[in-house]
PDB file of C-alpha atoms and ligand atoms in Angstrom:
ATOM      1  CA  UNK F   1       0.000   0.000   0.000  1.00 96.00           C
ATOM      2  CA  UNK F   2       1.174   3.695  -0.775  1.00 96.00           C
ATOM      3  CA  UNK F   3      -0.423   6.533  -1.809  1.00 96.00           C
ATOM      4  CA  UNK F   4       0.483   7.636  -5.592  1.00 94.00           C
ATOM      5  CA  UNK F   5       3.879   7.548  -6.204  1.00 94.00           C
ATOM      6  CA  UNK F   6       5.338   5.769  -3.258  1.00 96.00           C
ATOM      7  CA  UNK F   7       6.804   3.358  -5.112  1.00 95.00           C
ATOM      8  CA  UNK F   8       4.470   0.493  -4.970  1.00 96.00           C
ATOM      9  CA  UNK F   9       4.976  -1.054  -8.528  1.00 93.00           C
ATOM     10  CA  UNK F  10       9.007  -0.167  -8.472  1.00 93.00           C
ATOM     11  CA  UNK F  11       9.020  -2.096  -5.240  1.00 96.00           C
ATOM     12  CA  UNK F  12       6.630  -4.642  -5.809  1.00 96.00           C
ATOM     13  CA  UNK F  13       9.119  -5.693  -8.984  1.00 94.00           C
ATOM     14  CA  UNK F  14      11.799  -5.880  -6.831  1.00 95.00           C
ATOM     15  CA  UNK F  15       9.807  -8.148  -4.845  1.00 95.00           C
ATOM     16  CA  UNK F  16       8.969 -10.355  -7.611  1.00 95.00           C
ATOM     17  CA  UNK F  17      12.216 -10.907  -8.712  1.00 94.00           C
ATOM     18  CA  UNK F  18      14.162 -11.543  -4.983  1.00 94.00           C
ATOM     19  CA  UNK F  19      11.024 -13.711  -4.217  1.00 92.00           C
ATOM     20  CA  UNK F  20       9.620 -14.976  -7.480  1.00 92.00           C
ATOM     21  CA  UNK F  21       6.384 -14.076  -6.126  1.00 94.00           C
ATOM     22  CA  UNK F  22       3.282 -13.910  -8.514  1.00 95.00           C
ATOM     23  CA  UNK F  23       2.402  -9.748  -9.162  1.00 95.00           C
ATOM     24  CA  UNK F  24      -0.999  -8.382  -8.954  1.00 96.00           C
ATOM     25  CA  UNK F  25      -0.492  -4.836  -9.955  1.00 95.00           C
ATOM     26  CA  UNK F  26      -4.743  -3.962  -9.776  1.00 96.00           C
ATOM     27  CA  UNK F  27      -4.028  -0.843 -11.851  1.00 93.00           C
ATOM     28  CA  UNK F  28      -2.308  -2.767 -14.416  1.00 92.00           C
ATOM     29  CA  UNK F  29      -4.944  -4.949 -14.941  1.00 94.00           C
ATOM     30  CA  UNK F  30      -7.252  -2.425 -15.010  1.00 95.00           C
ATOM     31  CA  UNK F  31      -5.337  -0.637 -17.323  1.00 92.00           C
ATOM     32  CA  UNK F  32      -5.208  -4.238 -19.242  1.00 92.00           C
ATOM     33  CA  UNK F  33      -8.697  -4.387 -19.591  1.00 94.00           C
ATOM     34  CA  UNK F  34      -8.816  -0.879 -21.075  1.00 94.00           C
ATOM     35  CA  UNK F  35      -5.727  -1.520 -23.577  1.00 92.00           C
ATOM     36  CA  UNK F  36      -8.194  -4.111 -24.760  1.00 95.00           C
ATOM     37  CA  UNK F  37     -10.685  -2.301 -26.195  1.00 96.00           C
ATOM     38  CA  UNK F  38     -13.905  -3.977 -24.392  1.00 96.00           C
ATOM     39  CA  UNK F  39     -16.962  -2.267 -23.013  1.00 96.00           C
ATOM     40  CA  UNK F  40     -15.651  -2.979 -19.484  1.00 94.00           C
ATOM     41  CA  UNK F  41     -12.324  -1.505 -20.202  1.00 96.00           C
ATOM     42  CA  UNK F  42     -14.031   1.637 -21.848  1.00 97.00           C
ATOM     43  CA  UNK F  43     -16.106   2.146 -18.242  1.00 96.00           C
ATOM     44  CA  UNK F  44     -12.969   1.628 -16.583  1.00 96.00           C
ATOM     45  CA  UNK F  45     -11.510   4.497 -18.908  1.00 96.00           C
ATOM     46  CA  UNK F  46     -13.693   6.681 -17.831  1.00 96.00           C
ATOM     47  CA  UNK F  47     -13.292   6.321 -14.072  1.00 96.00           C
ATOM     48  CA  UNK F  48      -9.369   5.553 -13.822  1.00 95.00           C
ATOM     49  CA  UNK F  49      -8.660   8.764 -15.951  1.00 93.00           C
ATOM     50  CA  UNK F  50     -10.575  10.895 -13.461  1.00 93.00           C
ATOM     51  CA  UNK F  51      -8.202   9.479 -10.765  1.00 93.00           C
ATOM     52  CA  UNK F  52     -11.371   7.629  -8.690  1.00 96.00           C
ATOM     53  CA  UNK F  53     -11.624   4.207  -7.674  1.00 97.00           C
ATOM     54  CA  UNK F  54     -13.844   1.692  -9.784  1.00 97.00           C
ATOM     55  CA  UNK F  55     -16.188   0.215  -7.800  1.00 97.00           C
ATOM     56  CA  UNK F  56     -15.368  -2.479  -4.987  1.00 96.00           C
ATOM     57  CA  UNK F  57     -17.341  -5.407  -6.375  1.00 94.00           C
ATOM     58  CA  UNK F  58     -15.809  -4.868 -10.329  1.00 93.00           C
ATOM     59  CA  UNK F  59     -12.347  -4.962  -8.710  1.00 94.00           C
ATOM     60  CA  UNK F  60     -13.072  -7.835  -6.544  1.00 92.00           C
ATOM     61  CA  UNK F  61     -14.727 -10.031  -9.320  1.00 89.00           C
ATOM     62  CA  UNK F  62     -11.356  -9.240 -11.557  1.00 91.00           C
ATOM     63  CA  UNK F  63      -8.692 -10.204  -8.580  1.00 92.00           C
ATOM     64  CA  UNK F  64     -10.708 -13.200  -7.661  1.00 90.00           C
ATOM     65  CA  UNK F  65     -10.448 -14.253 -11.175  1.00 89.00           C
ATOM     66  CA  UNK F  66      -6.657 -13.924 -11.225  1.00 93.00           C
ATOM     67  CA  UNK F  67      -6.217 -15.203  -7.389  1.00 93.00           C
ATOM     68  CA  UNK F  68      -7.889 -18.285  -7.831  1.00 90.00           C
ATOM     69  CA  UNK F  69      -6.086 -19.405 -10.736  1.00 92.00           C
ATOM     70  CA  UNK F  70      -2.217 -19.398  -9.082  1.00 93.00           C
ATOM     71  CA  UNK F  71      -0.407 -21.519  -6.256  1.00 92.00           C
ATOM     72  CA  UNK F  72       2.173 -19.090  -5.863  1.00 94.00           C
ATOM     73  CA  UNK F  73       2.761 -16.607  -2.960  1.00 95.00           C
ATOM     74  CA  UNK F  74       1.051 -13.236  -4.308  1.00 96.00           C
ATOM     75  CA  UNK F  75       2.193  -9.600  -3.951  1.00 96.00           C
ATOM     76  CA  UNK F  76      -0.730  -7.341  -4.164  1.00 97.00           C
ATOM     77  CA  UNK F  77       0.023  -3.697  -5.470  1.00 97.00           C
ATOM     78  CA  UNK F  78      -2.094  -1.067  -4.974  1.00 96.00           C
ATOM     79  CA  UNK F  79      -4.870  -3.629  -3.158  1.00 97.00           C
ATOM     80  CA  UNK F  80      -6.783  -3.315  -1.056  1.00 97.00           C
ATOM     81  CA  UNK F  81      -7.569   0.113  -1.412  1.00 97.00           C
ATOM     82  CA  UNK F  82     -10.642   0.554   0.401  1.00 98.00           C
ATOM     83  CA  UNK F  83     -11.725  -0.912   3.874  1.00 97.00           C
ATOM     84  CA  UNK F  84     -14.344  -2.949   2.031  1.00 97.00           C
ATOM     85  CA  UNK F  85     -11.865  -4.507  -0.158  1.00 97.00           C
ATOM     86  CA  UNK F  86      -9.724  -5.336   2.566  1.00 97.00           C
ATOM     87  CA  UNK F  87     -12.762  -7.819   4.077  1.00 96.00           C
ATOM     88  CA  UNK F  88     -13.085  -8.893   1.139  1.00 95.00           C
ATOM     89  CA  UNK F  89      -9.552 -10.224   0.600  1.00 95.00           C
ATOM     90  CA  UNK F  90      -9.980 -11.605   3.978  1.00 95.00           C
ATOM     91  CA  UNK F  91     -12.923 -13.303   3.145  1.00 95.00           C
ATOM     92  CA  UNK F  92     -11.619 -15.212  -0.510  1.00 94.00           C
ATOM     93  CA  UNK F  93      -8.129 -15.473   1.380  1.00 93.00           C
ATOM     94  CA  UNK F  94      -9.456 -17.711   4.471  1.00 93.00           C
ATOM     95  CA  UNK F  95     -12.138 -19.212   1.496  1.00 93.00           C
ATOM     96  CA  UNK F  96      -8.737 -20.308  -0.709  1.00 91.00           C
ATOM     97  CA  UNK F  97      -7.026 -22.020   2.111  1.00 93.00           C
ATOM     98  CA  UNK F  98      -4.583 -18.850   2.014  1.00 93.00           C
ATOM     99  CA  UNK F  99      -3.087 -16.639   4.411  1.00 92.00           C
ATOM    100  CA  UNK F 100      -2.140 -12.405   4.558  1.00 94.00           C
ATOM    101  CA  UNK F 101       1.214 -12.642   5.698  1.00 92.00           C
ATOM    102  CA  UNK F 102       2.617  -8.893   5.698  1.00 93.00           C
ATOM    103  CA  UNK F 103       1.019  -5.483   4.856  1.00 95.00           C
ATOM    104  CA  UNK F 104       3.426  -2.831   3.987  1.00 95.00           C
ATOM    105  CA  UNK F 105       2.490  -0.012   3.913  1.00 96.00           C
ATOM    106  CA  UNK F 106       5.159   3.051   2.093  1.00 97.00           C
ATOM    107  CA  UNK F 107       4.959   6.351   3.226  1.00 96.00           C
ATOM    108  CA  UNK F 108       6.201   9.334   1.551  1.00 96.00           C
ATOM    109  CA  UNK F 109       5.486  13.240   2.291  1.00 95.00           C
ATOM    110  CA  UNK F 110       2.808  14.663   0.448  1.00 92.00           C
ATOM    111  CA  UNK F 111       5.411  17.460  -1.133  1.00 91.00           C
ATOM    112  CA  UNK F 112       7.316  14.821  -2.904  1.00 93.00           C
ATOM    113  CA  UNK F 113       4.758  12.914  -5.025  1.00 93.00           C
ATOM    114  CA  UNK F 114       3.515  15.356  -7.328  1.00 88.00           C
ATOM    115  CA  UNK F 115       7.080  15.646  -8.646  1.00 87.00           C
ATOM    116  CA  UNK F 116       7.972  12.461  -9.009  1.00 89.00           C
ATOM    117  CA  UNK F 117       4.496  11.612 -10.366  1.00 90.00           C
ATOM    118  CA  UNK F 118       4.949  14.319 -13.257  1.00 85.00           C
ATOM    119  CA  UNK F 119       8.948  12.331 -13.862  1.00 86.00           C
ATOM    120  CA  UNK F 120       6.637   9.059 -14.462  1.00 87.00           C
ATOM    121  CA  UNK F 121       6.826   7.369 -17.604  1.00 90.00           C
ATOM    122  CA  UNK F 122       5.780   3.428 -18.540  1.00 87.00           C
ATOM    123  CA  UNK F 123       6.398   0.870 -20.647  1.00 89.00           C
ATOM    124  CA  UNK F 124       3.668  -0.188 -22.925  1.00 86.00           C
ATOM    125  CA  UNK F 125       5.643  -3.346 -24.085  1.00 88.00           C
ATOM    126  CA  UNK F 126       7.304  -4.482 -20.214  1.00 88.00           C
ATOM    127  CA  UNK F 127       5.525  -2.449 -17.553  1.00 84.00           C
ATOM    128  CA  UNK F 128       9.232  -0.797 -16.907  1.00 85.00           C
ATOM    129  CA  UNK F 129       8.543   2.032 -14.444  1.00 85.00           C
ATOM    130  CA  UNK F 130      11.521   4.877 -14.991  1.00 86.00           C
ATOM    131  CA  UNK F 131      11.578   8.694 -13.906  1.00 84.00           C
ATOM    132  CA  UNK F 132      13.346  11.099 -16.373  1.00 82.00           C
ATOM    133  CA  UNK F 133      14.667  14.438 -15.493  1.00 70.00           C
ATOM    134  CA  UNK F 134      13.066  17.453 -17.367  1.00 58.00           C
ATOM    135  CA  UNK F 135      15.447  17.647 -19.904  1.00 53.00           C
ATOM    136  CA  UNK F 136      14.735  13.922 -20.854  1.00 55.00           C
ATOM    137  CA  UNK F 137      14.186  13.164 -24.606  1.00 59.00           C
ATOM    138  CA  UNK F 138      13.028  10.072 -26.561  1.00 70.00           C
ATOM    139  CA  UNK F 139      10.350   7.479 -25.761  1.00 85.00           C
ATOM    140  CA  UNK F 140      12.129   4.384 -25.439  1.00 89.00           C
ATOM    141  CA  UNK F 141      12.473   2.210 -22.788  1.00 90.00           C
ATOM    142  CA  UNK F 142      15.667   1.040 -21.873  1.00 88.00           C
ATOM    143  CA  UNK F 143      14.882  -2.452 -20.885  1.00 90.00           C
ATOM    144  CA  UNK F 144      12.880  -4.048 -23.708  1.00 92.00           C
ATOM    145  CA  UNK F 145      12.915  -0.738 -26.322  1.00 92.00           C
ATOM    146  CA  UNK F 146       9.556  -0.324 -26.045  1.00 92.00           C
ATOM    147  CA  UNK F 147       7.650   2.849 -26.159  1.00 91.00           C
ATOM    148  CA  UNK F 148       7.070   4.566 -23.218  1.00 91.00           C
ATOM    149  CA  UNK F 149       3.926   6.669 -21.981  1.00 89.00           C
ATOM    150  CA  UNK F 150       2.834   9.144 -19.414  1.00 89.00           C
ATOM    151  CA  UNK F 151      -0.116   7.591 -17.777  1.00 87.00           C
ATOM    152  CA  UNK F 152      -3.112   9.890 -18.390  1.00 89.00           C
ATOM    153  CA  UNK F 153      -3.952  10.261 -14.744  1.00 89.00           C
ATOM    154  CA  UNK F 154      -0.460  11.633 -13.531  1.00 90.00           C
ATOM    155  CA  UNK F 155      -1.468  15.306 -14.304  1.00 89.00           C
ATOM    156  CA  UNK F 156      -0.593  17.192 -11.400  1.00 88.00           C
ATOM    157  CA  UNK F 157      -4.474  18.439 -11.458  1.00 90.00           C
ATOM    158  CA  UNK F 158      -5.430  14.002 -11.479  1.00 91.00           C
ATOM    159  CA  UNK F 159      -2.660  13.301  -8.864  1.00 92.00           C
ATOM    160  CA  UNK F 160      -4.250  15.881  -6.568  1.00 93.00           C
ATOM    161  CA  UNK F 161      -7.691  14.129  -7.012  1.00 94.00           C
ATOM    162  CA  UNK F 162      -6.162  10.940  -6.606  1.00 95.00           C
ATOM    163  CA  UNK F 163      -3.872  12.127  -3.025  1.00 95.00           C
ATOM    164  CA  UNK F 164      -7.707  13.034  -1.499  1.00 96.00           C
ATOM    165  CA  UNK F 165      -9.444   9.450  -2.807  1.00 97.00           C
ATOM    166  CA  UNK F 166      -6.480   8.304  -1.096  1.00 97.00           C
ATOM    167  CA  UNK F 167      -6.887  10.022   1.894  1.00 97.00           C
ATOM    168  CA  UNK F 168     -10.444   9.392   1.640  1.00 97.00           C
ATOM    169  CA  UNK F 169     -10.497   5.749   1.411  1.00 97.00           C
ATOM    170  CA  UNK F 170      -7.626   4.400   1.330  1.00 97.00           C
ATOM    171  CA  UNK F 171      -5.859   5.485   4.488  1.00 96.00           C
ATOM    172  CA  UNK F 172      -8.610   3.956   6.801  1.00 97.00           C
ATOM    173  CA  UNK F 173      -7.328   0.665   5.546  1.00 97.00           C
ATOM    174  CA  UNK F 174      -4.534   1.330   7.376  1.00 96.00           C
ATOM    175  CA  UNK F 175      -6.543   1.011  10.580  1.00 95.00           C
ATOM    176  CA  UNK F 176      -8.025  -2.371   9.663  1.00 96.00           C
ATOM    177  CA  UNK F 177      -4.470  -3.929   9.501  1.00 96.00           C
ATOM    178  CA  UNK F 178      -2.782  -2.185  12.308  1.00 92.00           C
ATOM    179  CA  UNK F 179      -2.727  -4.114  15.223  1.00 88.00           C
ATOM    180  CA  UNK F 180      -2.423  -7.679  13.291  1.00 92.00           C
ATOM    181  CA  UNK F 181       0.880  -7.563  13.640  1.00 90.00           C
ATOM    182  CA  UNK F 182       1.242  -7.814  10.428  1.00 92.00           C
ATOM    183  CA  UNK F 183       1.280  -4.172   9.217  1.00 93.00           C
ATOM    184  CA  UNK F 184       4.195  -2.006   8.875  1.00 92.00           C
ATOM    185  CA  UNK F 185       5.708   1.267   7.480  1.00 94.00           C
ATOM    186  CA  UNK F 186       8.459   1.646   5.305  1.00 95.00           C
ATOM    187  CA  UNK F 187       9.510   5.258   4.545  1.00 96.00           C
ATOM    188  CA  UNK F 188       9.318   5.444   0.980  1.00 97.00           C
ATOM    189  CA  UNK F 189      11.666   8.853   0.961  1.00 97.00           C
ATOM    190  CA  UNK F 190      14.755   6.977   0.297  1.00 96.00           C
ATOM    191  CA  UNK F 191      16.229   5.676  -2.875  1.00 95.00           C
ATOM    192  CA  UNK F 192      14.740   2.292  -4.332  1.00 95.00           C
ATOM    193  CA  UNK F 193      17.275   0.413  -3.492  1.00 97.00           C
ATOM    194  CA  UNK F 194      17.215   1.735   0.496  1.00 97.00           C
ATOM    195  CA  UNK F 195      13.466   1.557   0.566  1.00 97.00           C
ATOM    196  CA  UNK F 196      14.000  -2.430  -0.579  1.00 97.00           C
ATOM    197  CA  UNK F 197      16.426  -3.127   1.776  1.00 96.00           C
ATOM    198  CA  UNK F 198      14.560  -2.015   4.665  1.00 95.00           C
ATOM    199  CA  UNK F 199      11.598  -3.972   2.770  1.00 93.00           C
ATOM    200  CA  UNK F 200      13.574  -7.163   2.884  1.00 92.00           C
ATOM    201  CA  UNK F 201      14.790  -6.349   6.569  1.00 91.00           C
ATOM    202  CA  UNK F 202      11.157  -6.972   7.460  1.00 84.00           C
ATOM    203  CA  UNK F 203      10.220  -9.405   5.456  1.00 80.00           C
ATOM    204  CA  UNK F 204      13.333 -11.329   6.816  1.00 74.00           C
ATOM    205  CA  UNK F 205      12.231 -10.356  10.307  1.00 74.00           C
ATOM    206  CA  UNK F 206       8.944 -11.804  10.172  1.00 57.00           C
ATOM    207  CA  UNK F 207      10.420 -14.869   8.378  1.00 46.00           C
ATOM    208  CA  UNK F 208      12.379 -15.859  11.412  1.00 42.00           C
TER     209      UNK F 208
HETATM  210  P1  AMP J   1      -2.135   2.339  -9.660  1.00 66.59           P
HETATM  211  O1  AMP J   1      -1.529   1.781 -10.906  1.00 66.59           O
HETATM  212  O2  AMP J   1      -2.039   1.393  -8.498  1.00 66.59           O
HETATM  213  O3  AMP J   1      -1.650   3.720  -9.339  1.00 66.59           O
HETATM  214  O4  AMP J   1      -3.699   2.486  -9.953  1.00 66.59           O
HETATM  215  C1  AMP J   1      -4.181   3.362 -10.955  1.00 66.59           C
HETATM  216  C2  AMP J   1      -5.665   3.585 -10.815  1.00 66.59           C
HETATM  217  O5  AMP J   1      -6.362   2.342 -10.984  1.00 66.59           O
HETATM  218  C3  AMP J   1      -6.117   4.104  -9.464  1.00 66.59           C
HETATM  219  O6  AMP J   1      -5.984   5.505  -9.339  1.00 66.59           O
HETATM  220  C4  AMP J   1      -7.576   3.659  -9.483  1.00 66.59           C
HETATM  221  O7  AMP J   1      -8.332   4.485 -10.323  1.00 66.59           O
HETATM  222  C5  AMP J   1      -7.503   2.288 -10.122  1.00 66.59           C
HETATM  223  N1  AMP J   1      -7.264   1.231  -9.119  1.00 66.59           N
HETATM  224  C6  AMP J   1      -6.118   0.516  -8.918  1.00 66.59           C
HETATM  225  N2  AMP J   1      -6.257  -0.355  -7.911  1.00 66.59           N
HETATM  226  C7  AMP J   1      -7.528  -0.205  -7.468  1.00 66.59           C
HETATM  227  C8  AMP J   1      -8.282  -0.806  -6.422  1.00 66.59           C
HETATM  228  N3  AMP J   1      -7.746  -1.730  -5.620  1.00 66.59           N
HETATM  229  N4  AMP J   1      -9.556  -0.393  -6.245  1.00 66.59           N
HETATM  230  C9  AMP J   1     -10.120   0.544  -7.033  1.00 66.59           C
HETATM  231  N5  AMP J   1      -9.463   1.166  -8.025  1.00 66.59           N
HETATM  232  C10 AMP J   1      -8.177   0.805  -8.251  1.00 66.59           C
END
């Protein structure tokens, strides 16, 4: 968890790759669904791009889908987002014989995102997150030469939107896990590689 910009997907790869842990990025497969071209997608357009949350149960329906499907340890990104959502995984968790193990949660100061949010570019072709400096030139991503985007909800005016949804109804989550002893904060304020090392310090902590 993280509000926009934290550094949940740059993180979350990391993750993946020390762990070989199966990603569920939700944004990216909401933002699957729209690259698609369906009528689901196209409603999904429309409420992404405005920086809001689709609905709980539309969300829920697409994880389950995916969830049910793997045997391998999961990393959730950007999920749950919303209190509801958060029973909810509880709920199909216990119901698939599986368990929430850690919920990390990365902070960062409210001054810092819309900057790096506006230094955000994507891969269309790999998913490769990167953050170029303002003289930055070309569209091609480094890793696989694909073309890279700026995702049409990182306008500064969209991020703003997206910082109150977040305070809104995300944030509460936070109250739903603390206390379970399985919830903690990583300052996100750090370099990628210092925010994963104190990732992996946890991780390792609870392992033990
Ligand atoms: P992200 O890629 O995690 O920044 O998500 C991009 C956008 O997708 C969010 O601003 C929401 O509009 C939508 N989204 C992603 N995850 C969820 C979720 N768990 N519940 C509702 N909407 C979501």
């Amino acid at each position: 968890m993280g509000c926009p910009g934290a550094g949940k997907g740059t993180q979350s790869a990391k993750l993946v790759d020390t762990y070989h842990l199966k990603h569920i990025s939700t944004g990216d497969v909401l933002r699957g669904e729209i690259a698609s071209g369906s009528e689901l997608g196209k409603q999904i357009a429309g409420i992404i791009n405005q920086g809001n949350l689709v609905p709980d149960e539309m969300m829920i329906s697409m994880l389950e889908k995916i969830v049910s499907t793997t045997d391998k340890d999961i990393i959730f990104d950007g999920f749950p987002r919303t209190v509801a959502q958060a029973e909810v995984l509880d709920e199909m968790m216990q119901r698939l014989g599986r368990n929430i193990d850690r919920v990390i949660m990365i902070t960062l100061p409210e001054s810092e995102v819309v900057g790096r949010i506006s230094s955000r570019r994507q891969c269309q072709k790999c998913g490769e997150i990167l953050h170029v400096g303002p003289e930055a030139s070309g569209n091609v991503c480094p890793v696989c030469g694909g073309e890279l985007y700026t995702r049409p909800d990182d306008t500064p005016e969209r991020v703003k939107h997206r910082l109150e949804v977040y305070h809104q109804d995300t944030l509460p989550v936070k109250n739903y896990y603390a206390g379970t002893g399985k919830y903690v904060e990583i300052n996100g304020n750090q370099t990628p590689d210092q925010v994963f090392e104190d990732m992996q310090q946890y991780i390792l902590e609870k392992v033990k």
